[in-house]
């Protein structure tokens, strides 16, 4: 049986037995917060538990490394929507130790893409189009560096209010311990 078949079979039973009832909430975050965090599988359940978050408490945005790579990209758009449309009053940027973005090697990713069928012509065309894959696929040297950069972009965004607390934290993916890197209240 394929993964999608397993998922669809489970989902049918989930809906028929009304298991969704325990997750009913509104689209507005009860704790009025938005969290930008990493997509790491170890954080799926650990991060909300470590922060005492339950379904409906926060808007959670995930990407590789909890990175805001462009001030007008989709991550910033999501944060802006959370603040102005969904009543979030604080932003938490939460990276983690042992992140796959630490020391990310863009050449390895490009090589692996080629092994999976992406042609040299496509790579060359992107380069000629002004897309620097080495820069776009870059990570950071330490999770702290990524968090500080993302917090800075959010905190100084021209479309966000200056009194918006933007916090930066790093979580230990084994224990759930949170280390405060940037206290958003201190910068107000």
Short mmCIF file of C-alpha atoms in Angstrom, two decimals:
data_model
loop_
_atom_site.label_atom_id
_atom_site.label_comp_id
_atom_site.label_asym_id
_atom_site.label_seq_id
_atom_site.Cartn_x
_atom_site.Cartn_y
_atom_site.Cartn_z
CA UNK A 1 0.00 0.00 0.00
CA UNK A 2 1.30 3.50 -0.83
CA UNK A 3 1.74 6.32 1.66
CA UNK A 4 -1.12 8.36 0.17
CA UNK A 5 -3.42 5.32 0.30
CA UNK A 6 -2.56 4.81 3.98
CA UNK A 7 -3.20 8.48 4.72
CA UNK A 8 -6.54 8.57 2.90
CA UNK A 9 -7.70 5.35 4.58
CA UNK A 10 -6.78 6.69 8.03
CA UNK A 11 -8.36 10.07 7.28
CA UNK A 12 -11.67 8.48 6.30
CA UNK A 13 -11.83 6.72 9.68
CA UNK A 14 -10.67 9.87 11.50
CA UNK A 15 -13.56 11.88 10.04
CA UNK A 16 -16.17 9.13 10.35
CA UNK A 17 -15.38 8.62 14.05
CA UNK A 18 -15.34 12.41 14.61
CA UNK A 19 -11.86 12.41 16.14
CA UNK A 20 -11.52 15.98 14.91
CA UNK A 21 -13.75 17.27 17.72
CA UNK A 22 -10.86 17.64 20.16
CA UNK A 23 -9.10 19.98 17.70
CA UNK A 24 -11.95 22.40 17.01
CA UNK A 25 -10.94 26.04 17.48
CA UNK A 26 -11.08 29.34 15.58
CA UNK A 27 -8.59 30.78 13.10
CA UNK A 28 -7.48 33.37 15.68
CA UNK A 29 -4.60 32.33 17.96
CA UNK A 30 -5.75 32.17 21.59
CA UNK A 31 -2.31 33.24 22.86
CA UNK A 32 -2.13 35.95 20.16
CA UNK A 33 1.26 34.78 18.91
CA UNK A 34 2.92 33.70 15.70
CA UNK A 35 5.82 31.25 15.77
CA UNK A 36 8.36 30.87 12.97
CA UNK A 37 10.23 27.63 13.47
CA UNK A 38 12.13 24.95 11.61
CA UNK A 39 10.49 22.10 9.73
CA UNK A 40 12.67 19.56 11.58
CA UNK A 41 10.71 16.40 12.35
CA UNK A 42 11.90 16.37 15.96
CA UNK A 43 9.99 19.59 16.62
CA UNK A 44 6.56 18.56 15.35
CA UNK A 45 5.26 17.63 18.81
CA UNK A 46 8.19 18.64 21.02
CA UNK A 47 8.11 22.39 20.36
CA UNK A 48 4.42 22.92 21.19
CA UNK A 49 4.76 20.77 24.33
CA UNK A 50 7.91 22.62 25.42
CA UNK A 51 6.06 25.95 25.02
CA UNK A 52 2.76 24.76 26.54
CA UNK A 53 0.96 25.35 23.24
CA UNK A 54 -2.25 23.58 22.37
CA UNK A 55 -4.30 23.48 19.20
CA UNK A 56 -5.54 27.01 18.54
CA UNK A 57 -2.96 28.81 20.69
CA UNK A 58 -0.58 30.06 17.98
CA UNK A 59 -0.03 30.54 14.28
CA UNK A 60 2.93 28.30 13.43
CA UNK A 61 4.99 28.86 10.30
CA UNK A 62 7.65 26.32 9.39
CA UNK A 63 10.52 26.33 6.93
CA UNK A 64 14.12 25.13 6.73
CA UNK A 65 16.03 26.73 9.60
CA UNK A 66 13.32 29.21 10.71
CA UNK A 67 14.87 31.62 8.23
CA UNK A 68 13.42 34.81 6.81
CA UNK A 69 15.46 34.94 3.63
CA UNK A 70 13.67 37.87 2.02
CA UNK A 71 11.82 40.78 3.66
CA UNK A 72 9.04 40.52 1.08
CA UNK A 73 8.86 36.74 0.69
CA UNK A 74 6.13 34.34 1.74
CA UNK A 75 7.39 33.97 5.33
CA UNK A 76 7.14 37.72 5.97
CA UNK A 77 3.76 37.84 4.25
CA UNK A 78 2.52 35.11 6.61
CA UNK A 79 3.80 37.01 9.66
CA UNK A 80 2.19 40.24 8.46
CA UNK A 81 -1.14 38.46 7.88
CA UNK A 82 -0.91 36.87 11.35
CA UNK A 83 -0.37 40.31 12.93
CA UNK A 84 -2.90 42.38 11.01
CA UNK A 85 -5.55 39.85 10.06
CA UNK A 86 -5.39 37.21 12.78
CA UNK A 87 -4.63 39.30 15.89
CA UNK A 88 -1.12 38.05 16.72
CA UNK A 89 0.60 40.48 19.12
CA UNK A 90 4.03 38.80 19.41
CA UNK A 91 6.43 36.95 17.14
CA UNK A 92 8.66 34.05 18.22
CA UNK A 93 11.50 32.92 15.95
CA UNK A 94 12.62 29.52 17.19
CA UNK A 95 15.54 27.63 15.72
CA UNK A 96 17.16 24.53 17.13
CA UNK A 97 20.52 23.01 17.85
CA UNK A 98 21.77 20.38 15.39
CA UNK A 99 19.88 22.05 12.53
CA UNK A 100 20.35 20.75 9.01
CA UNK A 101 20.82 24.34 7.81
CA UNK A 102 24.01 24.59 9.87
CA UNK A 103 26.89 24.43 7.42
CA UNK A 104 24.50 23.67 4.56
CA UNK A 105 26.48 22.99 1.39
CA UNK A 106 24.65 24.30 -1.67
CA UNK A 107 26.90 22.33 -4.01
CA UNK A 108 25.79 19.09 -2.36
CA UNK A 109 22.14 20.03 -2.84
CA UNK A 110 22.74 20.94 -6.49
CA UNK A 111 24.64 17.68 -7.03
CA UNK A 112 21.77 15.70 -5.45
CA UNK A 113 19.24 17.57 -7.61
CA UNK A 114 21.22 16.56 -10.70
CA UNK A 115 21.23 12.93 -9.53
CA UNK A 116 17.42 13.14 -9.32
CA UNK A 117 17.11 14.38 -12.90
CA UNK A 118 17.62 18.16 -12.85
CA UNK A 119 19.75 18.95 -15.90
CA UNK A 120 22.86 21.11 -16.10
CA UNK A 121 20.90 23.27 -18.56
CA UNK A 122 18.32 24.08 -15.89
CA UNK A 123 21.04 24.97 -13.40
CA UNK A 124 22.78 27.15 -16.00
CA UNK A 125 19.51 28.85 -17.01
CA UNK A 126 18.79 29.75 -13.41
CA UNK A 127 22.28 31.24 -13.11
CA UNK A 128 21.81 33.26 -16.29
CA UNK A 129 18.47 34.47 -14.91
CA UNK A 130 20.24 36.04 -11.95
CA UNK A 131 19.44 33.33 -9.42
CA UNK A 132 22.51 32.58 -7.35
CA UNK A 133 21.77 29.05 -6.18
CA UNK A 134 24.87 29.01 -3.96
CA UNK A 135 23.50 31.98 -2.04
CA UNK A 136 19.83 30.93 -2.17
CA UNK A 137 20.62 27.47 -0.83
CA UNK A 138 23.00 28.73 1.86
CA UNK A 139 22.50 28.00 5.53
CA UNK A 140 24.30 29.44 8.53
CA UNK A 141 27.27 28.62 10.74
CA UNK A 142 25.26 28.37 13.96
CA UNK A 143 21.52 28.36 14.71
CA UNK A 144 22.01 31.56 16.71
CA UNK A 145 23.20 33.36 13.58
CA UNK A 146 20.06 32.37 11.68
CA UNK A 147 17.77 33.39 14.54
CA UNK A 148 19.43 36.78 14.98
CA UNK A 149 19.20 37.51 11.24
CA UNK A 150 15.51 36.53 11.06
CA UNK A 151 14.62 38.50 14.21
CA UNK A 152 16.38 41.55 12.78
CA UNK A 153 14.50 41.38 9.47
CA UNK A 154 11.14 41.00 11.23
CA UNK A 155 11.84 43.62 13.89
CA UNK A 156 12.87 46.22 11.30
CA UNK A 157 10.24 45.46 8.68
CA UNK A 158 8.60 48.67 7.44
CA UNK A 159 5.13 47.09 7.48
CA UNK A 160 5.22 45.95 11.10
CA UNK A 161 4.59 48.17 14.13
CA UNK A 162 7.66 49.21 16.11
CA UNK A 163 6.02 48.05 19.37
CA UNK A 164 5.71 44.43 18.18
CA UNK A 165 7.81 42.13 20.41
CA UNK A 166 9.96 39.82 18.30
CA UNK A 167 11.64 37.10 20.35
CA UNK A 168 14.43 34.75 19.28
CA UNK A 169 14.94 31.35 20.88
CA UNK A 170 16.78 28.11 20.26
CA UNK A 171 15.32 24.79 21.35
CA UNK A 172 17.26 21.65 22.18
CA UNK A 173 15.64 19.00 19.93
CA UNK A 174 16.36 16.27 22.47
CA UNK A 175 15.22 17.83 25.75
CA UNK A 176 12.95 20.70 24.67
CA UNK A 177 15.00 23.23 26.67
CA UNK A 178 14.52 26.75 25.29
CA UNK A 179 17.41 29.23 25.29
CA UNK A 180 16.42 32.88 24.98
CA UNK A 181 18.57 34.61 22.38
CA UNK A 182 16.57 37.81 21.80
CA UNK A 183 14.07 39.18 24.32
CA UNK A 184 11.55 41.07 22.23
CA UNK A 185 10.44 43.19 25.17
CA UNK A 186 13.97 44.47 25.77
CA UNK A 187 14.15 46.04 22.32
CA UNK A 188 10.93 48.04 22.71
#
